[in-house]
Short mmCIF file of N, CA, C and O in Angstrom, two decimals:
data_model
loop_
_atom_site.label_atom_id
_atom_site.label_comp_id
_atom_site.label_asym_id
_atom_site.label_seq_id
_atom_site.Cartn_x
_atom_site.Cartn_y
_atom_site.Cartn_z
N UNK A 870 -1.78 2.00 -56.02
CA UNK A 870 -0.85 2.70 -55.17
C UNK A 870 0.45 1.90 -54.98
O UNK A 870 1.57 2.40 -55.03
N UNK A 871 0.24 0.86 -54.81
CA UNK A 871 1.50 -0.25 -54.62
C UNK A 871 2.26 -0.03 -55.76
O UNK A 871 3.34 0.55 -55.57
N UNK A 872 1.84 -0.46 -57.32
CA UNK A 872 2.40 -0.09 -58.42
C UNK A 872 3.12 0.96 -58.60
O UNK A 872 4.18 0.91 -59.22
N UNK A 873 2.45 2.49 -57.87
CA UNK A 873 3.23 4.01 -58.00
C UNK A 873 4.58 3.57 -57.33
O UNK A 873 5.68 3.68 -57.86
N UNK A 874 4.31 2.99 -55.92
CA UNK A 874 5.33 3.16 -54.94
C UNK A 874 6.33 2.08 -55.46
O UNK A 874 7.46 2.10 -54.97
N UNK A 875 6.03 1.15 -56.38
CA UNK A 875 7.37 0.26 -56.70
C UNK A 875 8.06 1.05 -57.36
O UNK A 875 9.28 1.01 -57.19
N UNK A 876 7.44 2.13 -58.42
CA UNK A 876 7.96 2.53 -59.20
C UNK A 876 8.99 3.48 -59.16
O UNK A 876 9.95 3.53 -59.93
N UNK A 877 8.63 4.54 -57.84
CA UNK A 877 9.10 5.34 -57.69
C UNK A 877 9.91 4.87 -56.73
O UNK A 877 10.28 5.89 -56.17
N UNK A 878 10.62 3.59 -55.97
CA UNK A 878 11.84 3.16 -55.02
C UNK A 878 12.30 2.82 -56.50
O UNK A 878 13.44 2.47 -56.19
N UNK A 879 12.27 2.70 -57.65
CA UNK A 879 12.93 1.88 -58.39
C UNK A 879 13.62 2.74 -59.38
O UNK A 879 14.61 2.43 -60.05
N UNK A 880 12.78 4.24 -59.37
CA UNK A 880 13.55 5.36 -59.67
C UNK A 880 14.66 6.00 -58.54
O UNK A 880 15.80 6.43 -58.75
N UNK A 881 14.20 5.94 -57.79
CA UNK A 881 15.07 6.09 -56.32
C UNK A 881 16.52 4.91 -56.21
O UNK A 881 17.61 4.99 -55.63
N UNK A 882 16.13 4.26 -56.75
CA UNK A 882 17.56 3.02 -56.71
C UNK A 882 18.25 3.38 -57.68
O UNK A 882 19.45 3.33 -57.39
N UNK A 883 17.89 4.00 -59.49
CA UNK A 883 18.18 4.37 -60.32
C UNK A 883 19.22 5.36 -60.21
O UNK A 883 20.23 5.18 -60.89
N UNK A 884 19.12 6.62 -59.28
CA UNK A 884 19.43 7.76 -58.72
C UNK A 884 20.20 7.29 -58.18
O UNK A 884 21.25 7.84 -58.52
N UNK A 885 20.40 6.43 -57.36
CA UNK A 885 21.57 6.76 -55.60
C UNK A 885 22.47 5.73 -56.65
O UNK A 885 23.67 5.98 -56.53
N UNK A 886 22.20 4.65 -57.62
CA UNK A 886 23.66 3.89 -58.19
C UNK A 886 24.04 5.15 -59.26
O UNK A 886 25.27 5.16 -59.25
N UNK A 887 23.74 5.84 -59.86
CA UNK A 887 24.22 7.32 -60.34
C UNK A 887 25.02 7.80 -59.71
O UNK A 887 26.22 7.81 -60.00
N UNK A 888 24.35 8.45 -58.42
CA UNK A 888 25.41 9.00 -57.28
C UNK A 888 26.75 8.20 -56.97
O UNK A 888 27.87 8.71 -57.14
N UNK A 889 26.56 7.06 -56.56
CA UNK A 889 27.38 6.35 -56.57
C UNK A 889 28.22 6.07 -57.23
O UNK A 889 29.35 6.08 -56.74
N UNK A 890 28.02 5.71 -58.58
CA UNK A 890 29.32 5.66 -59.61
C UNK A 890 30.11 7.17 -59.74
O UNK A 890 31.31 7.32 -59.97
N UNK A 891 29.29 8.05 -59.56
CA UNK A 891 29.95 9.87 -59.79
C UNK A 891 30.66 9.86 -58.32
O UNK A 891 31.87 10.08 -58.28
N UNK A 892 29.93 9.59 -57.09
CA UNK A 892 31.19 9.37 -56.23
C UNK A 892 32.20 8.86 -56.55
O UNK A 892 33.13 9.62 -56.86
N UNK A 893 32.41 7.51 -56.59
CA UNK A 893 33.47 6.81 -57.28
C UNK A 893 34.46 7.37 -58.23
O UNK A 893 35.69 7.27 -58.21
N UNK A 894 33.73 7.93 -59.02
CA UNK A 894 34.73 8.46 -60.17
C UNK A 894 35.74 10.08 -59.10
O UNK A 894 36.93 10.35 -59.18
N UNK A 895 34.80 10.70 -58.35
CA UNK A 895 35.62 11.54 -57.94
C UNK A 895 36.31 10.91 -56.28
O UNK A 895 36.64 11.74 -55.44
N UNK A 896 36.43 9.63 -56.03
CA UNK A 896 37.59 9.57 -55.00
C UNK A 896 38.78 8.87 -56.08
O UNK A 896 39.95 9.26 -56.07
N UNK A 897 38.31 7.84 -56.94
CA UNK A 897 39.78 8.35 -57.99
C UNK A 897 40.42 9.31 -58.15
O UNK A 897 41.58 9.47 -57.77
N UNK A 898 39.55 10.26 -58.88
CA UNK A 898 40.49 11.56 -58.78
C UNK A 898 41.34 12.26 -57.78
O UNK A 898 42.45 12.79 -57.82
N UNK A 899 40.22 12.03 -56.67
CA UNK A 899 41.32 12.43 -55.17
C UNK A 899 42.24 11.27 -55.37
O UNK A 899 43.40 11.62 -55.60
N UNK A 900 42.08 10.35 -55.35
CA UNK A 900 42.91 9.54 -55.02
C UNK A 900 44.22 9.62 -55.76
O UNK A 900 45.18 9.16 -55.13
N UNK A 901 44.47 10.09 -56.93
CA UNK A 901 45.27 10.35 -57.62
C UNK A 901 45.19 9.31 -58.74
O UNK A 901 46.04 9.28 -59.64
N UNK A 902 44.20 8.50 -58.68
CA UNK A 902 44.15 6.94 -59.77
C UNK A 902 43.62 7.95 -61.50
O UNK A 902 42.94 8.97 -61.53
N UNK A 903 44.08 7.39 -62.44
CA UNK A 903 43.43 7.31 -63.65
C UNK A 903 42.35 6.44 -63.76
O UNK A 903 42.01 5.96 -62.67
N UNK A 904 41.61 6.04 -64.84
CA UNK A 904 40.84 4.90 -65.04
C UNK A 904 41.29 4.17 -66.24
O UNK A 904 41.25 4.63 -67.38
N UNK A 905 41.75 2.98 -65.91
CA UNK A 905 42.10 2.33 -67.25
C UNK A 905 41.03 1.40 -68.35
O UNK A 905 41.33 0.73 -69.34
N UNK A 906 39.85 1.66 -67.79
CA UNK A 906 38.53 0.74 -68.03
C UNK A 906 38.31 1.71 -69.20
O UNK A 906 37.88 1.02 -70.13
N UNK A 907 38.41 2.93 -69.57
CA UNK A 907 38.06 3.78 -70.30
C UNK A 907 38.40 3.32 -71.40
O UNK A 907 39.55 2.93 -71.26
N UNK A 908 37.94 3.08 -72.81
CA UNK A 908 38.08 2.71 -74.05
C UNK A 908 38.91 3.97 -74.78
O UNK A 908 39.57 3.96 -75.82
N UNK A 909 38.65 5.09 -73.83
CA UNK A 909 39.77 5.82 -75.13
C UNK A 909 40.75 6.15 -74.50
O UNK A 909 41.73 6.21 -75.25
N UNK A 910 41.05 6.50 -73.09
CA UNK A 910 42.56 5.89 -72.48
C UNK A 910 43.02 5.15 -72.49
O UNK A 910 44.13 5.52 -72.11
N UNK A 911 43.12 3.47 -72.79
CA UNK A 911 43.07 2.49 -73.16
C UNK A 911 43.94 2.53 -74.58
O UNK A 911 45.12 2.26 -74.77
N UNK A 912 42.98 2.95 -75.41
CA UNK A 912 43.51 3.49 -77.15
C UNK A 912 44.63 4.47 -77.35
O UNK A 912 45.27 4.64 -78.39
N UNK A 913 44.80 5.25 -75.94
CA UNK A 913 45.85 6.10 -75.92
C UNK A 913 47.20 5.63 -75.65
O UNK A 913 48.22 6.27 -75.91
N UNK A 914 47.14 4.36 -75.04
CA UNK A 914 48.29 3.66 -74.55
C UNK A 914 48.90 3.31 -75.73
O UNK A 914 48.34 3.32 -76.82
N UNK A 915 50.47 2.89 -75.43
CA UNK A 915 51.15 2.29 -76.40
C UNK A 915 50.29 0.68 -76.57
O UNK A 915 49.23 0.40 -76.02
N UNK A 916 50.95 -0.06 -77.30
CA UNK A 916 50.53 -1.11 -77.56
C UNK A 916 50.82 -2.24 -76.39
O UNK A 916 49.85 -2.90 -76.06
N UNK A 917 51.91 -2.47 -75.84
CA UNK A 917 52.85 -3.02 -74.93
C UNK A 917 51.73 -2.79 -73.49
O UNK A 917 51.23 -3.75 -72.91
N UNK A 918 51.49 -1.34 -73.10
CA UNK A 918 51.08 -1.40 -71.97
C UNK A 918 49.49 -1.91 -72.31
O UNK A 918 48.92 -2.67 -71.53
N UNK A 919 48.81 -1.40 -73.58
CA UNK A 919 47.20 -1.32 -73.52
C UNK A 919 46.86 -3.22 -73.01
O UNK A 919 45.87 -3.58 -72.37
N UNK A 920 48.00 -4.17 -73.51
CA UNK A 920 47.62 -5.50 -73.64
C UNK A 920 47.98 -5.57 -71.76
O UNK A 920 47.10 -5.98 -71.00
N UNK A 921 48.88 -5.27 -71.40
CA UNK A 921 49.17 -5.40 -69.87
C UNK A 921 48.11 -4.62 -69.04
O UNK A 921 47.74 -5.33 -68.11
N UNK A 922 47.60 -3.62 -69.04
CA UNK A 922 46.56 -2.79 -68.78
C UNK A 922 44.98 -3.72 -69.10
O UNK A 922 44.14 -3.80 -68.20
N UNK A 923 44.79 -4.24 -70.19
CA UNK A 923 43.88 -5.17 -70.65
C UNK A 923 43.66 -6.44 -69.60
O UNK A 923 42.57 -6.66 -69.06
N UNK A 924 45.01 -7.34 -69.36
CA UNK A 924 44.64 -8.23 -68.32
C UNK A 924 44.85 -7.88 -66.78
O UNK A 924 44.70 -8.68 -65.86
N UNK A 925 45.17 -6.77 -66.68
CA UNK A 925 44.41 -6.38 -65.13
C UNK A 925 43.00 -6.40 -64.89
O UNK A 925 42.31 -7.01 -64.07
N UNK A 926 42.66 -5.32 -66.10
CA UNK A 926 41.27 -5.58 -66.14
C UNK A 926 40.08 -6.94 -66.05
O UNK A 926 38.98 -7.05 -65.50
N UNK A 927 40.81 -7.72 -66.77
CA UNK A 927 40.05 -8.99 -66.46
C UNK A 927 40.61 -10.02 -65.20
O UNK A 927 39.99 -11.04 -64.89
N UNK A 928 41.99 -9.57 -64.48
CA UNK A 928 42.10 -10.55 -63.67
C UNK A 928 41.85 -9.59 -62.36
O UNK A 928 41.90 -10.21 -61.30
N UNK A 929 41.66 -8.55 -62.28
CA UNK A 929 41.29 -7.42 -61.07
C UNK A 929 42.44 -7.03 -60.16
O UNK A 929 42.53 -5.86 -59.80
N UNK A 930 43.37 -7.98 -59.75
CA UNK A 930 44.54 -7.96 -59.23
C UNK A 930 45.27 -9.37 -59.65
O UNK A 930 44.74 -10.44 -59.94
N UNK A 931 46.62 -9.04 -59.59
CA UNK A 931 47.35 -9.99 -60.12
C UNK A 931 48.93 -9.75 -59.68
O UNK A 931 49.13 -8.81 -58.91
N UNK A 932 50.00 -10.50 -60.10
CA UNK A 932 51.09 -10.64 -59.96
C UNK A 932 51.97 -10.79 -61.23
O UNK A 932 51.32 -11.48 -62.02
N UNK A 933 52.85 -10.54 -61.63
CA UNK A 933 53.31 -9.95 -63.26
C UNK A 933 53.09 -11.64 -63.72
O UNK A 933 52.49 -11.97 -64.74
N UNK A 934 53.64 -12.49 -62.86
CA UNK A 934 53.34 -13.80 -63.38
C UNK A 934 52.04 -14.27 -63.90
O UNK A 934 51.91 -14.77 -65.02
N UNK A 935 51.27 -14.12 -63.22
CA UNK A 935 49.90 -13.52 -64.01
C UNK A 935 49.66 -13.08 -65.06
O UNK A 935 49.49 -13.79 -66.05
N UNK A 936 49.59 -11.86 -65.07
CA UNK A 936 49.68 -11.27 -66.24
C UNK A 936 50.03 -11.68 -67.35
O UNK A 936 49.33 -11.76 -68.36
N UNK A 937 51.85 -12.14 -67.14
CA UNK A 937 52.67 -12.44 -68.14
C UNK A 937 52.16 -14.35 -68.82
O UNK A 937 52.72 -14.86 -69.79
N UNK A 938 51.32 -14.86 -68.22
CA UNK A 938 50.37 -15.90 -68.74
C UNK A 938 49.38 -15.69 -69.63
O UNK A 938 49.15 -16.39 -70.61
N UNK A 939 48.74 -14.65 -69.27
CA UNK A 939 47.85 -13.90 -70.46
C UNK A 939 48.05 -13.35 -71.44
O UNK A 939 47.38 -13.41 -72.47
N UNK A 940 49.12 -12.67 -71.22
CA UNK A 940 49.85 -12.00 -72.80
C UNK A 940 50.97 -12.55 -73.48
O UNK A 940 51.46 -12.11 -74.51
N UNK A 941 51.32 -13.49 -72.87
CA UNK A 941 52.51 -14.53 -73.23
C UNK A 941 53.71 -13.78 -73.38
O UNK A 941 54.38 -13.94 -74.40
N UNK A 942 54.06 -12.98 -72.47
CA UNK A 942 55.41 -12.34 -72.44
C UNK A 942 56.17 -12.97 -71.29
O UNK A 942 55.83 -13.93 -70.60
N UNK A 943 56.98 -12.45 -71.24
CA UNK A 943 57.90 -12.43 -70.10
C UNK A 943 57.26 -12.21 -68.24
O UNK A 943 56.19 -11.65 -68.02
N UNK A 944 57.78 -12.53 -67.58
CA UNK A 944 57.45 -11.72 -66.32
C UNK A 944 58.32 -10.99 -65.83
O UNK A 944 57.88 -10.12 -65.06
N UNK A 945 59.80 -11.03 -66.06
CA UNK A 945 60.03 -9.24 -66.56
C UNK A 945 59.77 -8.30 -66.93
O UNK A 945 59.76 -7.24 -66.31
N UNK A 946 59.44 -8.57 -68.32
CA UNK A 946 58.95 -7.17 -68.93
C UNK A 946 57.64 -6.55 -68.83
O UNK A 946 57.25 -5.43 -69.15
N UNK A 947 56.74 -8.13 -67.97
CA UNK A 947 55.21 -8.14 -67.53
C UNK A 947 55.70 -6.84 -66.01
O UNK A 947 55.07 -5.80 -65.82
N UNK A 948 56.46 -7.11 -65.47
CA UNK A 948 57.04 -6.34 -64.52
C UNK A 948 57.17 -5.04 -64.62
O UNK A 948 56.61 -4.21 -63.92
N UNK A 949 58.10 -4.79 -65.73
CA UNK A 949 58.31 -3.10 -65.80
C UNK A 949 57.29 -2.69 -66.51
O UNK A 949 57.11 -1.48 -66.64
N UNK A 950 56.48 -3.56 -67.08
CA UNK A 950 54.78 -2.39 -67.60
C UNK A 950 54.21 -2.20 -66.46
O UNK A 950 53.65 -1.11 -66.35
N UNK A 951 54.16 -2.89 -65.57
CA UNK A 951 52.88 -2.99 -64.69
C UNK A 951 53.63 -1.71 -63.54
O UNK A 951 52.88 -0.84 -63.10
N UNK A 952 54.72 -1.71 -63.26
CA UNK A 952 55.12 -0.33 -62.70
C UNK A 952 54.92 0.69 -63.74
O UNK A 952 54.18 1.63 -63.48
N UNK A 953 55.46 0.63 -64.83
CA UNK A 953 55.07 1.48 -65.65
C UNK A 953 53.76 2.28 -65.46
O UNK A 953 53.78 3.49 -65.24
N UNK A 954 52.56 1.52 -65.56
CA UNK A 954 51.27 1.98 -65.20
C UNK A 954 51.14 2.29 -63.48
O UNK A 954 50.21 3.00 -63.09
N UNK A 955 51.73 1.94 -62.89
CA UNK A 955 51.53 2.33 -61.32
C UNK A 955 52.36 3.58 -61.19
O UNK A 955 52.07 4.27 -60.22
N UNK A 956 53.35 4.03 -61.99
CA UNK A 956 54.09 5.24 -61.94
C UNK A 956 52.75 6.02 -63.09
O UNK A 956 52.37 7.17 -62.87
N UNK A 957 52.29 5.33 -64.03
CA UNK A 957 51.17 6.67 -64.72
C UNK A 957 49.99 6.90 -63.78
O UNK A 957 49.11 7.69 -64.11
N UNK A 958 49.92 6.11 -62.38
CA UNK A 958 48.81 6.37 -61.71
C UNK A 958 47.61 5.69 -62.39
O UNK A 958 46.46 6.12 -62.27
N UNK A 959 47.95 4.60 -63.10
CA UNK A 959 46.59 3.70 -63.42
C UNK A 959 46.52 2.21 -62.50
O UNK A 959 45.64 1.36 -62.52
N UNK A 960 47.63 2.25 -61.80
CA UNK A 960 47.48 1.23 -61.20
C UNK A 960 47.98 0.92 -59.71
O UNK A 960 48.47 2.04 -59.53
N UNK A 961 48.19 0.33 -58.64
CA UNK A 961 48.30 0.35 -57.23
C UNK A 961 49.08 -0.99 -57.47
O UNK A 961 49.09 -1.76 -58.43
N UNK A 962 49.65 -1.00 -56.37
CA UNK A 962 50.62 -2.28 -56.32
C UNK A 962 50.79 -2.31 -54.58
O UNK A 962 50.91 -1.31 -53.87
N UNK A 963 50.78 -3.59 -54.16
CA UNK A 963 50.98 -4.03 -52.52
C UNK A 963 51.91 -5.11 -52.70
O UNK A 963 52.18 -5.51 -53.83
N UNK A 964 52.53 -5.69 -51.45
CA UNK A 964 53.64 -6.69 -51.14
C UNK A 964 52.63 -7.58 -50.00
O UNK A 964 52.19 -7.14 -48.94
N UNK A 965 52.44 -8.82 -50.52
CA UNK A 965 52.02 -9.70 -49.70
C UNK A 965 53.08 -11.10 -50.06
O UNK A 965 53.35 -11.78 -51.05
N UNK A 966 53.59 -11.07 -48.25
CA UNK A 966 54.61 -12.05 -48.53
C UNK A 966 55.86 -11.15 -49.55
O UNK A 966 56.18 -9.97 -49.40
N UNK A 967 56.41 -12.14 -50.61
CA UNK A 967 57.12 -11.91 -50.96
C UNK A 967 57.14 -11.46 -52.57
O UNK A 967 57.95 -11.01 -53.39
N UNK A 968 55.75 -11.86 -52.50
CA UNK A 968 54.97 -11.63 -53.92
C UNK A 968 54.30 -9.81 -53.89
O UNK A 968 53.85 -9.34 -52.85
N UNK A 969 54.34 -9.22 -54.85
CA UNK A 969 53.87 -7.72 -55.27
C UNK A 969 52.37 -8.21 -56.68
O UNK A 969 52.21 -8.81 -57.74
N UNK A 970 51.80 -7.60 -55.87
CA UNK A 970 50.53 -7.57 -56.45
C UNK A 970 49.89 -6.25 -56.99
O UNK A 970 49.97 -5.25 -56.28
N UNK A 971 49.41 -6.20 -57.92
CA UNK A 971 49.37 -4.97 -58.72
C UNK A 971 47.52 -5.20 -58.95
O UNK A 971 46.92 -6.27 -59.08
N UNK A 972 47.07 -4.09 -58.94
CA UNK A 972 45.42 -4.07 -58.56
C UNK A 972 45.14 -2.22 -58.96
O UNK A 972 46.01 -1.35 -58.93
N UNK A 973 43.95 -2.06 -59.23
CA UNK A 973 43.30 -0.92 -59.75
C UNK A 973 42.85 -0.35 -58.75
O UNK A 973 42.22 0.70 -58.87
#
């Protein structure tokens, strides 16, 4: 009986992180966000943004200076991609201090 009942909270945990990610995906949508994690939105990008789009992803939030360390560009032009993508709605941007931080 113990064995049934692990089994079946463990199908039950299976289920509600399901729910959960399908929530998720639809307060993006309310939210007005794209997903840039997607491998074929991603592939749809120009080249310029997919690599700027790429190290958000691995740094989660960042600052173009940031960024522009990872892809070895500029932090200018690390700049106007990363609005770039916050005007396509793949990305969020805040002002802390004096620094703008750009986050998914």
């Amino acid at each position: 009986m113990d064995r049934e009942m692990f089994e079946l909270l463990k199908e039950i945990r299976n289920i509600l992180l399901k729910i959960d990610e399908r929530l998720k995906k639809i307060e993006r949508l309310i939210d007005g966000r794209k997903e840039i994690s997607d491998p074929l939105t991603l592939l749809e990008m120009p080249d310029n943004l997919r690599a700027t789009a790429m190290a958000i992803l691995e740094l989660k939030e960042a600052t173009a200076e940031d960024v522009a360390r990872i892809t070895g560009r500029g932090r200018a032009i690390e700049s106007h991609y990363l609005n770039t993508l916050v005007r396509m709605g793949f990305l969020k941007k805040k002002r802390i201090g004096r620094k703008v931080v750009y986050y998914r």
